Amino acid sequence: SQQGEEDPQALSIQEGENATMNCSYKTSINNLQWYRQNSGRGLVHLILIRSNEREKHSGRLRVTLDTSKKSSSLLITASRAADTASYFCATGNRDDKIIFGKGTRLHILP
Amino acid sequence: ETGVTQTPRHLVMGMTNKKSLKCEQHLGHNAMYWYKQSAKKPLELMFVYSLEERVENNSVPSRFSPECPNSSHLFLHLHTLQPEDSALYLCASSQVLRVAYNSPLHFGNGTRLTVT
């Protein structure tokens, strides 16, 4: 069953701009993870935020988590062409399942 | 090099064929997973193994049969598949199974399966 749901489904921005993607989920979680998938490849883990954390940074990535609203956001600052990919949120649930959303397709325009 | 290797990368098979997908992880992880990725659908968790023991079988049809001979290898045996089974099959591993330990998934690059 689907847990995380990303918004928007697709996003096109100019190189250098910031990209924001959102994720909403339904049940209690232990953690929330963001992954990137380039076309024809597997998913690559970007960042994990625990349920007791509110914000986390990794390079140009910033993730926030609001457990009261059951939502998370991924911000990519100063976007680059290489950031073009699909981005997925995944919830680490208390029944030990990791459930993915449908993803956001991000396209960085030159 | 992702640390998780899947073969073959592409597979075309008829509905009466029998084939197997192979996954190998070089990370020393204890848990391995099969996911199915179809267009416009979320990733679907199919099977989970922890220390070579199957701990999850997510209502997957019996035409898909997993095998985990050791903690480094995972197979997905396929027989009498349907065209709707065409998808990208992804293998993943994690250090431990328990989500509470905050162990992320490491994915292979998948096998693109086409059933004709």
XYZ file of N, CA and C in Angstrom:
678
model
N 0.860 -1.195 0.000
C 0.000 0.000 0.000
C 0.884 1.229 0.000
N 0.435 2.282 -0.645
C 1.240 3.481 -0.770
C 1.218 4.230 0.542
N 2.330 4.788 0.927
C 2.409 5.565 2.150
C 2.757 6.994 1.805
N 3.967 7.185 1.252
C 4.371 8.537 0.897
C 3.803 8.940 -0.448
N 3.459 10.213 -0.552
C 2.955 10.730 -1.816
C 3.653 12.044 -2.091
N 4.407 12.107 -3.212
C 5.190 13.294 -3.521
C 4.363 14.309 -4.303
N 4.753 15.542 -4.134
C 4.103 16.643 -4.818
C 5.159 17.693 -5.123
N 5.272 18.238 -6.363
C 4.437 17.887 -7.508
C 4.873 16.579 -8.156
N 4.126 16.115 -9.132
C 4.513 14.908 -9.860
C 5.676 15.207 -10.789
N 5.720 16.428 -11.323
C 6.795 16.824 -12.226
C 7.122 18.292 -11.984
N 8.398 18.626 -12.160
C 8.867 19.989 -11.882
C 9.985 20.324 -12.846
N 9.860 21.478 -13.527
C 10.922 21.957 -14.411
C 11.362 23.327 -13.928
N 12.654 23.497 -13.718
C 13.180 24.784 -13.254
C 14.462 25.101 -14.014
N 14.867 26.362 -13.968
C 16.105 26.785 -14.605
C 17.299 26.383 -13.743
N 18.385 26.090 -14.394
C 19.624 25.787 -13.675
C 19.987 26.965 -12.773
N 20.365 26.628 -11.564
C 20.719 27.657 -10.597
C 19.605 27.984 -9.624
N 18.370 27.682 -10.012
C 17.244 27.924 -9.106
C 17.168 26.813 -8.063
N 16.341 27.060 -7.054
C 16.118 26.047 -6.022
C 14.913 25.195 -6.396
N 14.964 23.920 -6.046
C 13.856 23.000 -6.306
C 13.331 22.481 -4.977
N 12.016 22.524 -4.825
C 11.387 22.010 -3.603
C 10.375 20.942 -3.955
N 10.498 19.813 -3.275
C 9.554 18.717 -3.454
C 8.981 18.364 -2.089
N 7.716 17.987 -2.090
C 7.031 17.676 -0.836
C 6.581 16.231 -0.813
N 6.433 15.732 0.398
C 6.006 14.347 0.588
C 5.024 14.319 1.747
N 3.882 13.675 1.553
C 2.928 13.492 2.646
C 2.751 11.998 2.892
N 2.477 11.656 4.136
C 2.302 10.248 4.469
C 1.156 10.104 5.457
N 0.796 8.858 5.757
C -0.451 8.646 6.491
C -0.280 8.088 7.899
N 0.715 7.226 8.110
C 0.806 6.554 9.410
C 2.070 6.984 10.149
N 2.191 6.555 11.379
C 3.370 6.896 12.178
C 4.613 6.247 11.578
N 5.721 6.944 11.701
C 6.960 6.474 11.080
C 8.111 6.495 12.075
N 9.130 5.714 11.771
C 10.402 5.793 12.496
C 11.353 6.775 11.827
N 11.312 6.789 10.505
C 12.161 7.712 9.767
C 11.560 7.954 8.393
N 12.096 8.944 7.702
C 11.684 9.232 6.337
C 12.947 9.401 5.517
N 12.967 8.825 4.343
C 14.172 8.812 3.521
C 13.854 9.402 2.146
N 14.837 10.035 1.561
C 14.722 10.534 0.187
C 15.750 9.815 -0.679
N 15.282 9.451 -1.880
C 16.129 8.749 -2.838
C 16.048 9.465 -4.182
N 17.091 9.316 -4.987
C 17.131 9.837 -6.352
C 17.283 8.668 -7.309
N 16.628 8.770 -8.452
C 16.759 7.747 -9.484
C 16.988 8.418 -10.829
N 18.149 8.162 -11.401
C 18.413 8.607 -12.762
C 17.795 7.592 -13.727
N 17.490 8.061 -14.921
C 16.788 7.234 -15.895
C 17.509 5.912 -16.143
N 16.775 4.809 -15.994
C 17.344 3.497 -16.274
C 18.278 2.961 -15.224
N 18.335 3.622 -14.074
C 19.248 3.189 -13.015
C 18.464 2.846 -11.748
N 19.195 2.343 -10.751
C 18.565 2.082 -9.462
C 18.441 3.344 -8.633
N 17.794 3.217 -7.495
C 17.640 4.363 -6.600
C 18.900 4.537 -5.769
N 19.209 5.803 -5.511
C 20.359 6.134 -4.687
C 19.865 6.875 -3.448
N 20.293 6.417 -2.286
C 19.880 7.053 -1.033
C 20.532 8.426 -0.896
N 19.721 9.431 -0.581
C 20.228 10.800 -0.409
C 20.363 11.173 1.054
N 19.289 11.003 1.800
C 19.284 11.513 3.162
C 18.186 10.818 3.955
N 18.438 10.592 5.228
C 17.458 9.982 6.124
C 17.243 10.923 7.286
N 15.989 11.165 7.622
C 15.663 12.003 8.772
C 14.820 11.186 9.729
N 15.200 11.199 10.981
C 14.509 10.402 11.984
C 13.254 11.135 12.451
N 12.337 10.392 13.034
C 11.050 10.978 13.417
C 11.187 12.055 14.493
N 12.293 12.027 15.251
C 12.488 13.045 16.293
C 13.346 14.224 15.814
N 13.653 14.251 14.525
C 14.414 15.359 13.942
C 13.475 16.236 13.124
N 13.807 17.503 13.005
C 12.958 18.448 12.261
C 13.609 18.911 10.970
N 14.944 18.921 10.952
C 15.633 19.413 9.763
C 16.980 18.724 9.663
N 17.408 18.501 8.418
C 18.705 17.885 8.204
C 19.294 18.404 6.894
N 20.614 18.574 6.886
C 21.294 19.101 5.712
C 22.341 18.097 5.235
N 22.533 18.090 3.917
C 23.632 17.320 3.338
C 24.035 18.008 2.047
N 25.137 18.735 2.078
C 25.571 19.482 0.897
C 24.508 20.473 0.455
N 24.029 20.365 -0.789
C 22.996 21.285 -1.289
C 21.583 20.810 -0.957
N 21.462 19.757 -0.198
C 20.156 19.216 0.156
C 19.747 19.654 1.555
N 18.459 19.990 1.671
C 17.891 20.295 2.988
C 16.556 19.578 3.087
N 16.411 18.803 4.130
C 15.172 18.059 4.343
C 14.529 18.537 5.634
N 13.223 18.725 5.603
C 12.473 19.045 6.811
C 11.430 17.957 7.040
N 11.051 17.813 8.293
C 10.037 16.830 8.660
C 9.101 17.452 9.670
N 7.809 17.375 9.397
C 6.787 17.852 10.319
C 5.867 16.676 10.622
N 6.107 16.018 11.754
C 5.323 14.819 12.067
C 3.888 15.163 12.436
N 3.640 16.390 12.887
C 2.257 16.759 13.219
C 1.406 16.872 11.959
N 2.045 17.272 10.856
C 1.333 17.381 9.577
C 1.574 16.160 8.691
N 2.423 15.247 9.184
C 2.787 14.064 8.401
C 3.280 14.484 7.016
N 4.282 15.341 7.017
C 4.810 15.815 5.741
C 6.300 16.087 5.848
N 6.959 16.051 4.697
C 8.388 16.322 4.601
C 8.628 17.100 3.318
N 9.713 17.851 3.296
C 10.089 18.521 2.064
C 11.573 18.315 1.806
N 11.913 18.276 0.523
C 13.305 18.183 0.082
C 13.601 19.433 -0.733
N 14.594 20.176 -0.322
C 15.029 21.375 -1.032
C 16.401 21.115 -1.625
N 16.534 21.346 -2.927
C 17.829 21.281 -3.604
C 18.185 22.705 -3.985
N 19.249 23.227 -3.431
C 19.635 24.605 -3.730
C 20.595 24.644 -4.917
N 20.579 25.769 -5.617
C 21.498 26.021 -6.734
C 21.547 24.813 -7.676
N 20.406 24.492 -8.250
C 20.281 23.258 -9.026
C 21.249 23.220 -10.209
N 21.597 21.995 -10.579
C 22.511 21.743 -11.691
C 21.861 20.765 -12.660
N 22.357 20.718 -13.875
C 21.812 19.796 -14.874
C 21.845 18.356 -14.360
N 22.885 18.022 -13.607
C 23.031 16.655 -13.108
C 21.974 16.294 -12.066
N 21.237 17.281 -11.582
C 20.165 16.999 -10.613
C 18.909 16.476 -11.303
N 18.859 16.539 -12.636
C 17.715 16.000 -13.365
C 17.572 14.521 -13.056
N 16.428 14.143 -12.493
C 16.203 12.772 -12.031
C 14.799 12.692 -11.452
N 14.430 11.508 -11.005
C 13.202 11.339 -10.220
C 13.590 11.225 -8.755
N 12.789 11.838 -7.905
C 13.076 11.856 -6.467
C 11.913 11.197 -5.729
N 12.260 10.290 -4.826
C 11.258 9.520 -4.100
C 11.425 9.714 -2.602
N 10.304 9.851 -1.925
C 10.362 9.744 -0.475
C 9.931 8.335 -0.088
N 10.455 7.876 1.016
C 10.127 6.542 1.514
C 9.995 6.619 3.021
N 8.965 6.047 3.547
C 8.761 6.061 4.990
C 9.217 4.731 5.586
N 9.972 4.844 6.654
C 10.373 3.672 7.428
C 9.338 3.469 8.523
N 8.501 2.485 8.360
C 7.348 2.338 9.232
C 7.638 1.418 10.403
N 6.760 1.463 11.373
C 6.999 0.718 12.604
C 6.753 -0.768 12.445
N 6.234 -1.194 11.295
C 6.132 -2.639 11.031
C 7.331 -3.108 10.209
N 8.402 -2.293 10.218
C 9.661 -2.614 9.532
C 9.548 -2.634 8.020
N 8.540 -1.969 7.470
C 8.438 -1.864 6.017
C 8.918 -0.483 5.579
N 9.564 -0.428 4.438
C 9.953 0.836 3.822
C 9.091 0.994 2.587
N 8.233 2.008 2.600
C 7.219 2.175 1.556
C 7.513 3.448 0.780
N 7.514 3.327 -0.543
C 7.855 4.436 -1.427
C 6.625 5.100 -2.022
N 6.776 6.372 -2.370
C 5.770 7.088 -3.133
C 6.025 6.942 -4.622
N 5.236 7.679 -5.429
C 5.361 7.582 -6.884
C 6.495 8.430 -7.427
N 6.966 9.384 -6.659
C 8.103 10.176 -7.088
C 7.757 11.493 -7.752
N 8.730 12.383 -7.747
C 8.667 13.662 -8.466
C 9.735 13.632 -9.544
N 9.317 13.919 -10.784
C 10.303 13.997 -11.877
C 10.796 15.441 -11.959
N 12.081 15.613 -11.723
C 12.687 16.947 -11.751
C 13.508 17.102 -13.021
N 13.256 18.214 -13.742
C 14.006 18.503 -14.959
C 14.652 19.873 -14.808
N 15.966 19.916 -14.896
C 16.707 21.168 -14.790
C 16.995 21.670 -16.205
N 16.503 22.846 -16.497
C 16.663 23.437 -17.830
C 17.960 24.241 -17.898
N 18.704 24.099 -18.999
C 19.988 24.829 -19.103
C 19.787 26.327 -19.303
N 29.895 1.917 -9.398
C 29.732 0.632 -8.674
C 28.859 0.881 -7.442
N 27.685 0.270 -7.433
C 26.752 0.564 -6.363
C 26.951 -0.342 -5.169
N 27.671 -1.434 -5.298
C 27.779 -2.414 -4.223
C 26.728 -3.486 -4.333
N 25.699 -3.240 -5.142
C 24.666 -4.242 -5.391
C 24.603 -4.442 -6.901
N 24.843 -5.656 -7.340
C 24.932 -5.959 -8.767
C 23.779 -6.858 -9.181
N 23.085 -6.450 -10.235
C 21.977 -7.242 -10.747
C 22.271 -7.695 -12.167
N 21.939 -8.929 -12.451
C 22.057 -9.457 -13.816
C 20.827 -10.302 -14.138
N 20.413 -10.313 -15.413
C 20.899 -9.442 -16.477
C 20.321 -8.029 -16.344
N 20.806 -7.077 -17.126
C 20.243 -5.733 -17.117
C 18.933 -5.679 -17.879
N 18.852 -6.481 -18.937
C 17.635 -6.541 -19.743
C 17.286 -8.002 -19.990
N 15.979 -8.282 -20.016
C 15.521 -9.649 -20.263
C 14.198 -9.595 -21.003
N 14.130 -10.303 -22.115
C 12.884 -10.456 -22.844
C 12.519 -11.937 -22.795
N 11.328 -12.233 -22.374
C 10.932 -13.627 -22.276
C 9.474 -13.821 -22.695
N 9.206 -14.992 -23.211
C 7.845 -15.347 -23.558
C 7.107 -15.838 -22.328
N 5.823 -15.941 -22.447
C 4.992 -16.294 -21.302
C 5.209 -17.722 -20.830
N 5.792 -18.562 -21.673
C 5.998 -19.951 -21.259
C 7.427 -20.211 -20.784
N 8.277 -19.193 -20.851
C 9.682 -19.393 -20.462
C 9.859 -19.452 -18.953
N 11.018 -19.961 -18.587
C 11.470 -19.891 -17.189
C 12.813 -19.184 -17.194
N 12.939 -18.174 -16.382
C 14.190 -17.435 -16.280
C 14.430 -17.060 -14.822
N 15.638 -16.610 -14.536
C 15.961 -16.170 -13.174
C 16.699 -14.845 -13.205
N 16.377 -13.991 -12.257
C 17.116 -12.756 -12.026
C 18.056 -12.986 -10.855
N 19.246 -12.386 -10.966
C 20.255 -12.578 -9.932
C 20.646 -11.248 -9.319
N 20.881 -11.264 -8.026
C 21.333 -10.085 -7.302
C 22.444 -10.505 -6.361
N 23.496 -9.681 -6.322
C 24.620 -9.953 -5.421
C 25.005 -8.648 -4.740
N 25.180 -8.713 -3.434
C 25.607 -7.507 -2.721
C 26.957 -7.755 -2.068
N 27.801 -6.709 -2.174
C 29.184 -6.795 -1.697
C 29.390 -5.917 -0.469
N 28.312 -5.658 0.259
C 28.347 -4.677 1.344
C 28.311 -5.307 2.725
N 28.200 -6.623 2.794
C 28.112 -7.289 4.087
C 26.795 -7.060 4.797
N 25.749 -6.750 4.038
C 24.446 -6.476 4.626
C 23.705 -7.770 4.981
N 22.764 -7.641 5.923
C 22.019 -8.815 6.388
C 20.629 -8.945 5.796
N 20.114 -7.884 5.175
C 18.759 -7.917 4.642
C 18.784 -7.634 3.144
N 17.949 -8.342 2.398
C 17.856 -8.141 0.953
C 16.394 -8.119 0.539
N 16.127 -7.371 -0.532
C 14.758 -7.067 -0.931
C 14.606 -7.178 -2.453
N 13.413 -7.566 -2.878
C 13.007 -7.408 -4.279
C 11.881 -6.390 -4.332
N 12.041 -5.393 -5.227
C 10.999 -4.419 -5.509
C 10.654 -4.498 -6.997
N 9.386 -4.187 -7.300
C 8.937 -4.082 -8.690
C 8.597 -2.621 -8.958
N 9.111 -2.081 -10.068
C 8.822 -0.696 -10.432
C 8.148 -0.679 -11.796
N 6.874 -0.316 -11.793
C 6.105 -0.173 -13.030
C 5.863 1.303 -13.271
N 5.607 1.627 -14.534
C 5.367 3.026 -14.900
C 4.168 3.577 -14.128
N 4.338 4.798 -13.603
C 3.260 5.533 -12.939
C 2.715 4.840 -11.701
N 3.501 3.964 -11.105
C 3.099 3.302 -9.856
C 4.220 3.449 -8.843
N 3.880 3.437 -7.569
C 4.953 3.429 -6.563
C 5.731 2.115 -6.621
N 6.942 2.137 -6.120
C 7.686 0.886 -5.997
C 6.892 -0.089 -5.131
N 6.809 -1.315 -5.607
C 6.073 -2.337 -4.873
C 7.056 -3.298 -4.226
N 6.974 -3.425 -2.904
C 7.815 -4.379 -2.194
C 7.279 -5.779 -2.451
N 8.156 -6.669 -2.924
C 7.722 -8.029 -3.244
C 8.141 -9.013 -2.137
N 9.425 -9.061 -1.886
C 9.960 -10.031 -0.924
C 11.053 -9.387 -0.087
N 11.171 -9.862 1.159
C 12.228 -9.421 2.045
C 12.874 -10.634 2.683
N 14.191 -10.637 2.714
C 14.943 -11.680 3.408
C 15.823 -11.028 4.464
N 15.864 -11.638 5.621
C 16.770 -11.215 6.673
C 17.568 -12.429 7.123
N 18.874 -12.345 7.003
C 19.754 -13.471 7.358
C 19.274 -14.752 6.679
N 18.981 -14.618 5.378
C 18.606 -15.726 4.499
C 17.229 -16.311 4.790
N 16.495 -15.710 5.685
C 15.152 -16.195 5.987
C 14.120 -15.217 5.421
N 13.148 -15.748 4.693
C 12.133 -14.876 4.114
C 11.216 -14.355 5.220
N 11.107 -13.053 5.312
C 10.282 -12.457 6.359
C 9.103 -11.694 5.796
N 9.039 -11.560 4.478
C 7.939 -10.816 3.878
C 7.626 -11.413 2.521
N 6.350 -11.648 2.289
C 5.899 -12.073 0.971
C 4.617 -11.296 0.717
N 4.742 -10.229 -0.042
C 3.665 -9.248 -0.129
C 2.602 -9.624 -1.138
N 1.945 -10.768 -0.914
C 0.856 -11.196 -1.806
C 1.305 -11.237 -3.254
N 2.496 -11.747 -3.458
C 3.044 -11.836 -4.806
C 2.592 -13.158 -5.433
N 2.180 -13.125 -6.721
C 1.749 -14.370 -7.380
C 2.844 -15.428 -7.358
N 2.417 -16.677 -7.345
C 3.372 -17.783 -7.216
C 4.255 -17.954 -8.446
N 3.955 -17.251 -9.538
C 4.826 -17.321 -10.709
C 6.164 -16.603 -10.459
N 6.244 -15.887 -9.333
C 7.497 -15.295 -8.871
C 7.961 -16.097 -7.660
N 9.172 -16.630 -7.711
C 9.670 -17.466 -6.630
C 11.057 -16.996 -6.219
N 11.209 -16.451 -5.004
C 12.520 -15.968 -4.578
C 13.351 -17.083 -3.962
N 14.657 -16.828 -3.971
C 15.587 -17.758 -3.329
C 16.755 -16.964 -2.776
N 17.141 -17.256 -1.553
C 18.268 -16.565 -0.921
C 19.204 -17.620 -0.343
N 20.177 -18.098 -1.131
C 21.048 -19.173 -0.659
C 22.028 -18.735 0.422
N 22.375 -17.454 0.442
C 23.249 -16.914 1.486
C 23.008 -15.412 1.570
N 23.612 -14.768 2.515
C 23.283 -13.355 2.763
C 23.778 -12.428 1.662
N 24.587 -12.922 0.726
C 25.109 -12.069 -0.339
C 24.361 -12.223 -1.652
N 23.566 -13.260 -1.791
C 22.929 -13.563 -3.070
C 21.419 -13.689 -2.924
N 20.736 -13.193 -3.928
C 19.280 -13.255 -3.967
C 18.868 -13.516 -5.403
N 17.939 -14.431 -5.582
C 17.445 -14.754 -6.909
C 15.934 -14.530 -6.949
N 15.444 -14.275 -8.155
C 14.003 -14.244 -8.392
C 13.741 -15.125 -9.604
N 13.132 -16.276 -9.348
C 12.835 -17.230 -10.410
C 11.468 -16.908 -11.001
N 11.431 -16.906 -12.344
C 10.232 -16.468 -13.051
C 9.708 -17.607 -13.932
N 8.408 -17.826 -13.904
C 7.844 -18.829 -14.821
C 6.394 -18.489 -15.130
N 6.024 -18.741 -16.372
C 4.675 -18.470 -16.894
C 4.206 -17.073 -16.528
N 5.040 -16.088 -16.864
C 4.683 -14.711 -16.554
C 3.637 -14.173 -17.517
N 3.047 -13.044 -17.140
C 2.049 -12.369 -17.938
C 2.649 -11.062 -18.468
N 2.097 -10.522 -19.567
C 2.618 -9.241 -20.085
C 2.598 -8.125 -19.039
N 1.627 -8.134 -18.134
C 1.571 -7.073 -17.109
C 2.685 -7.189 -16.075
N 3.456 -8.266 -16.137
C 4.617 -8.409 -15.255
C 5.834 -7.669 -15.794
N 5.726 -7.121 -16.986
C 6.821 -6.336 -17.556
C 7.060 -5.119 -16.667
N 8.296 -4.935 -16.234
C 8.613 -3.866 -15.293
C 10.124 -3.853 -15.065
N 10.555 -2.920 -14.247
C 11.937 -2.891 -13.772
C 11.960 -3.564 -12.400
N 12.742 -4.611 -12.261
C 12.843 -5.330 -11.000
C 14.131 -4.909 -10.301
N 13.959 -4.370 -9.126
C 15.076 -3.813 -8.375
C 15.379 -4.650 -7.147
N 16.646 -4.911 -6.964
C 17.118 -5.583 -5.763
C 17.736 -4.527 -4.852
N 17.579 -4.691 -3.578
C 18.180 -3.763 -2.623
C 18.676 -4.541 -1.411
N 19.582 -3.925 -0.680
C 20.041 -4.516 0.570
C 20.125 -3.421 1.626
N 20.102 -3.842 2.892
C 20.322 -2.911 3.989
C 21.109 -3.645 5.071
N 21.759 -2.869 5.902
C 22.632 -3.469 6.903
C 21.844 -4.396 7.825
N 20.708 -3.893 8.274
C 19.815 -4.715 9.088
C 18.393 -4.493 8.616
N 17.501 -5.388 9.027
C 16.116 -5.290 8.580
C 15.342 -4.233 9.361
N 15.627 -4.107 10.623
C 14.781 -3.297 11.480
C 14.854 -1.821 11.124
N 13.715 -1.238 10.781
C 13.640 0.173 10.400
C 14.140 1.066 11.522
N 13.926 0.639 12.750
C 14.321 1.453 13.900
C 15.821 1.708 13.950
N 16.591 0.890 13.246
C 18.042 1.105 13.233
C 18.461 2.087 12.146
N 17.470 2.621 11.409
C 17.739 3.689 10.441
C 18.787 3.312 9.402
N 18.643 2.144 8.869
C 19.583 1.624 7.879
C 19.006 1.825 6.481
N 19.600 2.700 5.653
C 19.021 2.968 4.334
C 19.189 1.789 3.380
N 18.425 1.831 2.300
C 18.504 0.800 1.275
C 19.568 1.155 0.242
N 20.275 0.148 -0.222
C 21.222 0.285 -1.326
C 20.675 -0.544 -2.482
N 20.454 0.104 -3.618
C 19.820 -0.545 -4.748
C 20.830 -0.934 -5.821
N 20.494 -2.007 -6.547
C 21.164 -2.289 -7.794
C 20.509 -1.483 -8.914
N 21.028 -1.631 -10.132
C 20.500 -0.876 -11.263
C 19.306 -1.548 -11.937
N 18.911 -2.703 -11.428
C 17.675 -3.302 -11.887
C 17.812 -4.185 -13.112
N 16.794 -5.007 -13.313
C 16.635 -5.784 -14.536
C 15.358 -5.309 -15.217
N 15.502 -4.831 -16.444
C 14.327 -4.416 -17.217
C 13.747 -5.651 -17.881
N 12.584 -6.079 -17.419
C 11.949 -7.311 -17.901
C 10.803 -6.984 -18.846
N 10.812 -7.616 -19.998
C 9.717 -7.491 -20.954
C 9.162 -8.880 -21.223
N 7.871 -9.040 -20.987
C 7.210 -10.325 -21.217
C 6.368 -10.211 -22.480
N 6.653 -11.048 -23.467
C 5.948 -10.959 -24.744
C 4.936 -12.102 -24.908
